[in-house]
Tab-separated table of N, CA and C in Angstrom:
chain	number	residue	atom	x	y	z
A	1	MET	N	-5.711	26.662	28.308
A	1	MET	CA	-6.286	25.577	27.536
A	1	MET	C	-5.460	25.398	26.263
A	2	SER	N	-5.091	24.149	25.925
A	2	SER	CA	-4.265	23.907	24.749
A	2	SER	C	-5.132	23.652	23.519
A	3	THR	N	-4.575	23.992	22.370
A	3	THR	CA	-5.251	23.758	21.102
A	3	THR	C	-4.870	22.373	20.600
A	4	PRO	N	-5.863	21.562	20.168
A	4	PRO	CA	-5.528	20.229	19.665
A	4	PRO	C	-4.663	20.325	18.412
A	5	SER	N	-3.695	19.427	18.311
A	5	SER	CA	-2.833	19.395	17.131
A	5	SER	C	-3.386	18.379	16.141
A	6	PRO	N	-2.954	18.450	14.867
A	6	PRO	CA	-3.418	17.459	13.890
A	6	PRO	C	-3.092	16.027	14.307
A	7	ALA	N	-2.026	15.824	15.067
A	7	ALA	CA	-1.672	14.487	15.541
A	7	ALA	C	-2.716	13.946	16.524
A	8	ASP	N	-3.473	14.849	17.173
A	8	ASP	CA	-4.511	14.444	18.108
A	8	ASP	C	-5.800	14.040	17.404
A	9	GLU	N	-5.944	14.404	16.136
A	9	GLU	CA	-7.152	14.115	15.379
A	9	GLU	C	-7.146	12.647	14.951
A	10	PRO	N	-8.300	11.979	15.000
A	10	PRO	CA	-8.338	10.585	14.535
A	10	PRO	C	-8.152	10.514	13.020
A	11	LEU	N	-7.557	9.445	12.556
A	11	LEU	CA	-7.408	9.236	11.127
A	11	LEU	C	-8.755	8.798	10.565
A	12	ILE	N	-9.132	9.358	9.419
A	12	ILE	CA	-10.453	9.160	8.844
A	12	ILE	C	-10.367	8.313	7.570
A	13	CYS	N	-11.377	7.512	7.339
A	13	CYS	CA	-11.477	6.664	6.154
A	13	CYS	C	-11.353	7.503	4.881
A	14	SER	N	-10.683	6.951	3.873
A	14	SER	CA	-10.466	7.643	2.602
A	14	SER	C	-11.650	7.557	1.639
A	15	ALA	N	-12.660	6.753	1.951
A	15	ALA	CA	-13.817	6.636	1.064
A	15	ALA	C	-14.550	7.972	0.992
A	16	LYS	N	-14.985	8.318	-0.208
A	16	LYS	CA	-15.654	9.593	-0.432
A	16	LYS	C	-16.866	9.745	0.490
A	17	GLY	N	-16.881	10.836	1.238
A	17	GLY	CA	-17.994	11.156	2.117
A	17	GLY	C	-17.992	10.441	3.456
A	18	CYS	N	-17.097	9.502	3.662
A	18	CYS	CA	-17.053	8.763	4.926
A	18	CYS	C	-16.278	9.569	5.959
A	19	ARG	N	-16.785	9.631	7.170
A	19	ARG	CA	-16.116	10.328	8.264
A	19	ARG	C	-15.800	9.379	9.418
A	20	ALA	N	-15.879	8.072	9.150
A	20	ALA	CA	-15.613	7.074	10.194
A	20	ALA	C	-14.117	6.969	10.467
A	21	PRO	N	-13.753	6.605	11.685
A	21	PRO	CA	-12.332	6.403	11.988
A	21	PRO	C	-11.754	5.265	11.151
A	22	ALA	N	-10.554	5.452	10.676
A	22	ALA	CA	-9.868	4.427	9.893
A	22	ALA	C	-9.296	3.364	10.819
A	23	VAL	N	-9.392	2.116	10.386
A	23	VAL	CA	-8.812	1.006	11.141
A	23	VAL	C	-7.935	0.129	10.255
A	24	TRP	N	-7.895	0.414	8.954
A	24	TRP	CA	-7.099	-0.353	8.000
A	24	TRP	C	-6.251	0.569	7.150
A	25	ALA	N	-5.057	0.094	6.803
A	25	ALA	CA	-4.170	0.805	5.878
A	25	ALA	C	-4.054	-0.047	4.619
A	26	LEU	N	-4.485	0.497	3.495
A	26	LEU	CA	-4.372	-0.182	2.209
A	26	LEU	C	-3.159	0.402	1.503
A	27	ARG	N	-2.113	-0.394	1.383
A	27	ARG	CA	-0.862	0.060	0.775
A	27	ARG	C	-0.893	-0.282	-0.713
A	28	TRP	N	-0.575	0.696	-1.545
A	28	TRP	CA	-0.678	0.494	-2.983
A	28	TRP	C	0.352	1.317	-3.725
A	29	ASN	N	0.531	0.984	-5.000
A	29	ASN	CA	1.293	1.843	-5.898
A	29	ASN	C	0.858	1.580	-7.333
A	30	ASN	N	1.031	2.580	-8.163
A	30	ASN	CA	0.753	2.475	-9.591
A	30	ASN	C	2.092	2.230	-10.268
A	31	PRO	N	2.326	1.031	-10.780
A	31	PRO	CA	3.648	0.720	-11.326
A	31	PRO	C	4.045	1.587	-12.527
A	32	ARG	N	3.088	2.203	-13.179
A	32	ARG	CA	3.423	3.101	-14.299
A	32	ARG	C	3.945	4.448	-13.815
A	33	LEU	N	3.615	4.807	-12.582
A	33	LEU	CA	4.006	6.114	-12.048
A	33	LEU	C	5.023	6.062	-10.916
A	34	HIS	N	5.018	4.976	-10.149
A	34	HIS	CA	5.815	4.914	-8.923
A	34	HIS	C	6.917	3.864	-9.017
A	35	ASP	N	8.007	4.113	-8.313
A	35	ASP	CA	9.055	3.108	-8.162
A	35	ASP	C	8.445	1.869	-7.491
A	36	PRO	N	8.963	0.678	-7.785
A	36	PRO	CA	8.387	-0.550	-7.214
A	36	PRO	C	8.320	-0.569	-5.688
A	37	ASP	N	9.259	0.083	-5.008
A	37	ASP	CA	9.276	0.070	-3.545
A	37	ASP	C	8.393	1.140	-2.907
A	38	ARG	N	7.923	2.097	-3.683
A	38	ARG	CA	7.110	3.169	-3.121
A	38	ARG	C	5.716	2.649	-2.794
A	39	ARG	N	5.195	3.072	-1.657
A	39	ARG	CA	3.839	2.711	-1.255
A	39	ARG	C	3.070	3.967	-0.893
A	40	LYS	N	1.903	4.085	-1.450
A	40	LYS	CA	0.953	5.120	-1.045
A	40	LYS	C	-0.035	4.420	-0.129
A	41	THR	N	-0.780	5.173	0.654
A	41	THR	CA	-1.696	4.563	1.614
A	41	THR	C	-3.064	5.212	1.547
A	42	TRP	N	-4.068	4.381	1.436
A	42	TRP	CA	-5.441	4.802	1.653
A	42	TRP	C	-5.848	4.235	2.996
A	43	LEU	N	-6.622	4.995	3.743
A	43	LEU	CA	-7.136	4.546	5.029
A	43	LEU	C	-8.570	4.066	4.842
A	44	ALA	N	-8.958	3.042	5.590
A	44	ALA	CA	-10.310	2.503	5.453
A	44	ALA	C	-10.908	2.143	6.803
A	45	CYS	N	-12.212	2.381	6.912
A	45	CYS	CA	-12.969	1.878	8.054
A	45	CYS	C	-13.361	0.434	7.715
A	46	ASP	N	-13.966	-0.268	8.663
A	46	ASP	CA	-14.378	-1.650	8.407
A	46	ASP	C	-15.373	-1.744	7.249
A	47	VAL	N	-16.263	-0.769	7.124
A	47	VAL	CA	-17.291	-0.794	6.085
A	47	VAL	C	-16.688	-0.663	4.687
A	48	HIS	N	-15.656	0.156	4.537
A	48	HIS	CA	-15.095	0.434	3.212
A	48	HIS	C	-13.816	-0.337	2.884
A	49	ARG	N	-13.346	-1.166	3.790
A	49	ARG	CA	-12.105	-1.918	3.535
A	49	ARG	C	-12.205	-2.727	2.240
A	50	GLU	N	-13.281	-3.446	2.069
A	50	GLU	CA	-13.419	-4.314	0.898
A	50	GLU	C	-13.593	-3.512	-0.396
A	51	THR	N	-14.450	-2.493	-0.389
A	51	THR	CA	-14.688	-1.749	-1.638
A	51	THR	C	-13.455	-0.972	-2.086
A	52	LEU	N	-12.750	-0.346	-1.156
A	52	LEU	CA	-11.523	0.364	-1.527
A	52	LEU	C	-10.463	-0.629	-1.996
A	53	GLY	N	-10.360	-1.762	-1.304
A	53	GLY	CA	-9.409	-2.787	-1.705
A	53	GLY	C	-9.732	-3.364	-3.075
A	54	ASP	N	-11.017	-3.605	-3.345
A	54	ASP	CA	-11.427	-4.125	-4.651
A	54	ASP	C	-11.097	-3.141	-5.766
A	55	PHE	N	-11.307	-1.848	-5.513
A	55	PHE	CA	-10.998	-0.815	-6.503
A	55	PHE	C	-9.515	-0.842	-6.868
A	56	LEU	N	-8.662	-0.889	-5.854
A	56	LEU	CA	-7.221	-0.914	-6.096
A	56	LEU	C	-6.780	-2.226	-6.728
A	57	ASP	N	-7.342	-3.331	-6.259
A	57	ASP	CA	-6.949	-4.645	-6.763
A	57	ASP	C	-7.344	-4.819	-8.234
A	58	ALA	N	-8.495	-4.306	-8.630
A	58	ALA	CA	-8.950	-4.426	-10.020
A	58	ALA	C	-7.989	-3.730	-10.985
A	59	ARG	N	-7.247	-2.756	-10.502
A	59	ARG	CA	-6.289	-2.026	-11.325
A	59	ARG	C	-4.861	-2.563	-11.189
A	60	GLY	N	-4.703	-3.570	-10.322
A	60	GLY	CA	-3.379	-4.141	-10.091
A	60	GLY	C	-2.506	-3.274	-9.205
A	61	PHE	N	-3.114	-2.393	-8.408
A	61	PHE	CA	-2.359	-1.455	-7.571
A	61	PHE	C	-2.188	-1.927	-6.130
A	62	LEU	N	-3.097	-2.745	-5.606
A	62	LEU	CA	-3.088	-3.123	-4.193
A	62	LEU	C	-1.882	-3.998	-3.886
A	63	ARG	N	-1.122	-3.624	-2.871
A	63	ARG	CA	0.062	-4.382	-2.469
A	63	ARG	C	-0.107	-5.053	-1.111
A	64	ALA	N	-0.824	-4.413	-0.183
A	64	ALA	CA	-1.002	-4.989	1.159
A	64	ALA	C	-2.145	-4.296	1.877
A	65	VAL	N	-2.773	-5.030	2.780
A	65	VAL	CA	-3.788	-4.482	3.679
A	65	VAL	C	-3.359	-4.862	5.082
A	66	ALA	N	-3.282	-3.870	5.967
A	66	ALA	CA	-2.826	-4.131	7.327
A	66	ALA	C	-3.654	-3.321	8.317
A	67	PRO	N	-3.804	-3.846	9.538
A	67	PRO	CA	-4.462	-3.048	10.573
A	67	PRO	C	-3.690	-1.751	10.789
A	68	LEU	N	-4.406	-0.700	11.010
A	68	LEU	CA	-3.791	0.600	11.242
A	68	LEU	C	-3.339	0.672	12.692
A	69	SER	N	-2.039	0.729	12.910
A	69	SER	CA	-1.539	0.779	14.288
A	69	SER	C	-1.945	2.087	14.935
A	70	GLY	N	-2.258	2.000	16.192
A	70	GLY	CA	-2.627	3.194	16.934
A	70	GLY	C	-4.070	3.598	16.756
A	71	SER	N	-4.864	2.800	16.038
A	71	SER	CA	-6.268	3.132	15.854
A	71	SER	C	-6.998	3.016	17.180
A	72	PRO	N	-7.832	4.000	17.506
A	72	PRO	CA	-8.565	3.922	18.778
A	72	PRO	C	-9.607	2.807	18.785
A	73	THR	N	-9.931	2.240	17.622
A	73	THR	CA	-10.943	1.197	17.587
A	73	THR	C	-10.355	-0.203	17.509
A	74	LEU	N	-9.035	-0.330	17.488
A	74	LEU	CA	-8.390	-1.644	17.497
A	74	LEU	C	-7.732	-1.886	18.846
A	75	GLU	N	-7.795	-3.114	19.290
A	75	GLU	CA	-7.140	-3.445	20.548
A	75	GLU	C	-5.642	-3.490	20.337
A	76	ALA	N	-4.904	-3.067	21.337
A	76	ALA	CA	-3.443	-3.076	21.255
A	76	ALA	C	-2.900	-4.468	21.418
């Protein structure tokens, strides 16, 4: 019997306390700390996409929101 690897684990939403599968990638950077081309990523489920995006956008950090490729809950 094989042991599951971390790559086999579903990606989880970044919202505090949420354990739902992530379906969105929120790409962001803090211009005071990061080079303009650098992107950090928060993962979001459908429920938290807007609140996480609003948090980043209010600070001027949000750069893009895209469907998370390979998500088991999105159609290919």
